């Protein structure tokens, strides 16, 4: 789902906001920081160059998020380095806004994707990467790598329920690609 576009003021505020964690880029290196829950999920989404292209576009154009039932208000579509977005989970006044900024892009002939990091106002602290890869055998894999921990009192109070919600959203992402 697409919400109202971000205003210029919102884009400027989010681009200037600090990340809410210090280990920016750790999903790229695989060296996950201590004190965070770590998630690594991968699934084969098909085979061949055409499937790789479609899956890559689903990730880079925010379709994965939208197909997973989230509302996305990005500053750029497709994703670019420095893109900011407000991702919203849930309807109306019960929904949670999750501001993020893209920390890096993966733009290789056989690997496409990006990672974003959390900004102030996000219920969690951490980073999440979404990468599509065309393997040597022709299979296409989609991998989500993340580390996070609660950033707000509400997120801390949800405990295992919050982790379950994160797992459900991850499953939706995997199915959406």
Short mmCIF file of C-alpha atoms in Angstrom, two decimals:
data_model
loop_
_atom_site.label_atom_id
_atom_site.label_comp_id
_atom_site.label_asym_id
_atom_site.label_seq_id
_atom_site.Cartn_x
_atom_site.Cartn_y
_atom_site.Cartn_z
CA UNK A 1 0.00 0.00 0.00
CA UNK A 2 1.12 3.49 -0.71
CA UNK A 3 0.41 6.25 1.77
CA UNK A 4 0.54 9.96 1.15
CA UNK A 5 3.92 11.08 -0.19
CA UNK A 6 6.51 12.35 2.26
CA UNK A 7 6.62 16.13 2.36
CA UNK A 8 9.86 17.93 1.60
CA UNK A 9 10.12 18.81 5.30
CA UNK A 10 9.69 15.15 6.31
CA UNK A 11 12.35 14.04 3.81
CA UNK A 12 14.77 16.69 5.06
CA UNK A 13 14.11 15.80 8.72
CA UNK A 14 14.61 12.06 8.13
CA UNK A 15 17.72 12.53 6.00
CA UNK A 16 19.26 14.60 8.81
CA UNK A 17 18.22 12.27 11.62
CA UNK A 18 20.85 10.06 13.24
CA UNK A 19 20.57 6.30 13.03
CA UNK A 20 19.37 4.79 16.31
CA UNK A 21 22.21 2.25 16.42
CA UNK A 22 25.97 2.51 16.00
CA UNK A 23 26.86 -0.51 13.85
CA UNK A 24 25.66 0.93 10.52
CA UNK A 25 26.41 -1.43 7.63
CA UNK A 26 26.88 -4.57 9.73
CA UNK A 27 24.40 -6.57 7.65
CA UNK A 28 26.81 -6.15 4.72
CA UNK A 29 29.81 -7.53 6.58
CA UNK A 30 27.90 -10.24 8.45
CA UNK A 31 29.60 -9.21 11.71
CA UNK A 32 26.46 -8.69 13.77
CA UNK A 33 26.80 -6.50 16.85
CA UNK A 34 26.41 -7.88 20.36
CA UNK A 35 23.19 -7.23 22.24
CA UNK A 36 20.82 -7.58 19.28
CA UNK A 37 18.50 -10.31 18.09
CA UNK A 38 19.73 -11.61 14.74
CA UNK A 39 17.58 -12.86 11.89
CA UNK A 40 18.82 -14.63 8.78
CA UNK A 41 16.26 -16.14 6.42
CA UNK A 42 16.70 -17.25 2.83
CA UNK A 43 14.36 -18.85 0.33
CA UNK A 44 14.55 -19.95 -3.30
CA UNK A 45 12.03 -17.84 -5.25
CA UNK A 46 12.45 -19.41 -8.69
CA UNK A 47 15.08 -19.75 -11.37
CA UNK A 48 16.52 -17.92 -14.32
CA UNK A 49 17.44 -14.36 -15.26
CA UNK A 50 13.82 -13.23 -15.78
CA UNK A 51 12.82 -14.37 -12.29
CA UNK A 52 15.94 -12.68 -10.88
CA UNK A 53 14.91 -9.42 -12.55
CA UNK A 54 11.30 -9.61 -11.31
CA UNK A 55 12.37 -10.43 -7.76
CA UNK A 56 14.98 -7.65 -7.77
CA UNK A 57 12.39 -5.12 -8.93
CA UNK A 58 9.95 -6.27 -6.23
CA UNK A 59 12.59 -5.48 -3.63
CA UNK A 60 13.97 -2.27 -5.13
CA UNK A 61 10.57 -0.74 -5.91
CA UNK A 62 9.14 -1.35 -2.41
CA UNK A 63 6.64 -3.88 -3.83
CA UNK A 64 7.84 -6.50 -1.34
CA UNK A 65 6.78 -4.24 1.54
CA UNK A 66 3.45 -3.36 -0.05
CA UNK A 67 2.64 -6.99 -0.93
CA UNK A 68 3.42 -7.89 2.69
CA UNK A 69 0.60 -5.56 3.75
CA UNK A 70 2.67 -2.57 4.85
CA UNK A 71 2.18 1.03 3.82
CA UNK A 72 5.34 2.63 2.44
CA UNK A 73 5.99 6.33 2.01
CA UNK A 74 9.44 6.55 0.38
CA UNK A 75 11.39 9.58 -0.78
CA UNK A 76 12.57 7.57 -3.80
CA UNK A 77 11.06 4.79 -5.87
CA UNK A 78 13.07 2.82 -6.84
CA UNK A 79 15.35 2.71 -3.82
CA UNK A 80 18.52 4.81 -3.97
CA UNK A 81 21.33 5.37 -1.52
CA UNK A 82 20.07 7.75 1.17
CA UNK A 83 16.40 7.08 0.44
CA UNK A 84 14.25 7.67 3.49
CA UNK A 85 10.87 6.10 4.09
CA UNK A 86 8.19 5.69 6.67
CA UNK A 87 7.03 2.10 6.71
CA UNK A 88 3.73 1.57 8.54
CA UNK A 89 2.49 -1.67 10.03
CA UNK A 90 -1.17 -1.84 10.91
CA UNK A 91 -4.24 0.18 10.06
CA UNK A 92 -5.29 3.68 11.08
CA UNK A 93 -4.55 4.87 14.61
CA UNK A 94 -3.45 1.37 15.65
CA UNK A 95 -0.61 1.34 13.12
CA UNK A 96 3.03 1.90 13.94
CA UNK A 97 5.27 4.19 11.90
CA UNK A 98 8.81 2.94 11.33
CA UNK A 99 11.15 5.60 9.85
CA UNK A 100 14.19 4.20 8.02
CA UNK A 101 17.06 5.33 5.79
CA UNK A 102 18.86 3.26 3.16
CA UNK A 103 22.44 2.59 4.28
CA UNK A 104 23.73 0.75 1.24
CA UNK A 105 22.71 -0.67 -2.11
CA UNK A 106 23.71 -4.00 -3.62
CA UNK A 107 24.02 -3.42 -7.35
CA UNK A 108 25.91 -6.29 -8.94
CA UNK A 109 25.08 -8.29 -12.08
CA UNK A 110 23.94 -11.31 -10.02
CA UNK A 111 23.04 -9.61 -6.71
CA UNK A 112 20.53 -6.80 -6.15
CA UNK A 113 19.08 -5.27 -3.02
CA UNK A 114 19.54 -2.81 -0.20
CA UNK A 115 19.64 -2.36 3.55
CA UNK A 116 18.00 0.22 5.71
CA UNK A 117 18.63 1.35 9.23
CA UNK A 118 16.24 2.60 11.87
CA UNK A 119 15.73 6.27 12.66
CA UNK A 120 14.19 7.99 15.70
CA UNK A 121 10.52 7.05 16.02
CA UNK A 122 11.04 3.45 14.87
CA UNK A 123 9.92 0.95 17.54
CA UNK A 124 13.13 -1.05 17.03
CA UNK A 125 16.83 -0.22 16.69
CA UNK A 126 18.84 -1.97 14.01
CA UNK A 127 19.28 -2.77 10.37
CA UNK A 128 17.62 -4.99 7.79
CA UNK A 129 19.00 -6.10 4.42
CA UNK A 130 17.04 -7.53 1.48
CA UNK A 131 19.15 -9.22 -1.22
CA UNK A 132 18.14 -11.18 -4.32
CA UNK A 133 20.83 -13.37 -5.89
CA UNK A 134 21.06 -15.33 -9.13
CA UNK A 135 23.05 -18.42 -8.14
CA UNK A 136 25.51 -20.26 -10.42
CA UNK A 137 22.99 -23.11 -10.86
CA UNK A 138 20.34 -20.62 -12.09
CA UNK A 139 18.27 -20.61 -8.91
CA UNK A 140 17.18 -17.26 -7.51
CA UNK A 141 17.42 -16.76 -3.76
CA UNK A 142 16.03 -14.00 -1.61
CA UNK A 143 17.78 -13.39 1.72
CA UNK A 144 16.81 -11.19 4.63
CA UNK A 145 19.50 -10.39 7.19
CA UNK A 146 18.67 -8.26 10.21
CA UNK A 147 19.67 -7.33 13.71
CA UNK A 148 17.39 -5.46 16.07
CA UNK A 149 16.35 -4.76 19.62
CA UNK A 150 13.46 -2.77 21.08
CA UNK A 151 13.84 1.00 21.00
CA UNK A 152 10.66 2.01 22.78
CA UNK A 153 8.91 1.03 25.98
CA UNK A 154 5.99 -0.39 24.00
CA UNK A 155 8.37 -2.55 21.93
CA UNK A 156 10.12 -3.76 25.11
CA UNK A 157 6.81 -4.60 26.77
CA UNK A 158 5.69 -6.74 23.83
CA UNK A 159 8.64 -9.10 24.44
CA UNK A 160 8.07 -12.43 22.68
CA UNK A 161 4.95 -11.06 20.97
CA UNK A 162 7.07 -8.38 19.28
CA UNK A 163 9.53 -11.02 18.03
CA UNK A 164 6.60 -13.07 16.74
CA UNK A 165 5.26 -10.05 14.83
CA UNK A 166 8.73 -9.50 13.33
CA UNK A 167 8.83 -13.15 12.27
CA UNK A 168 5.37 -12.90 10.68
CA UNK A 169 6.36 -9.79 8.71
CA UNK A 170 9.56 -11.52 7.58
CA UNK A 171 7.49 -14.48 6.35
CA UNK A 172 5.27 -12.06 4.44
CA UNK A 173 8.34 -10.46 2.83
CA UNK A 174 9.64 -13.87 1.76
CA UNK A 175 6.28 -14.78 0.20
CA UNK A 176 5.92 -11.35 -1.44
CA UNK A 177 9.10 -11.72 -3.50
#
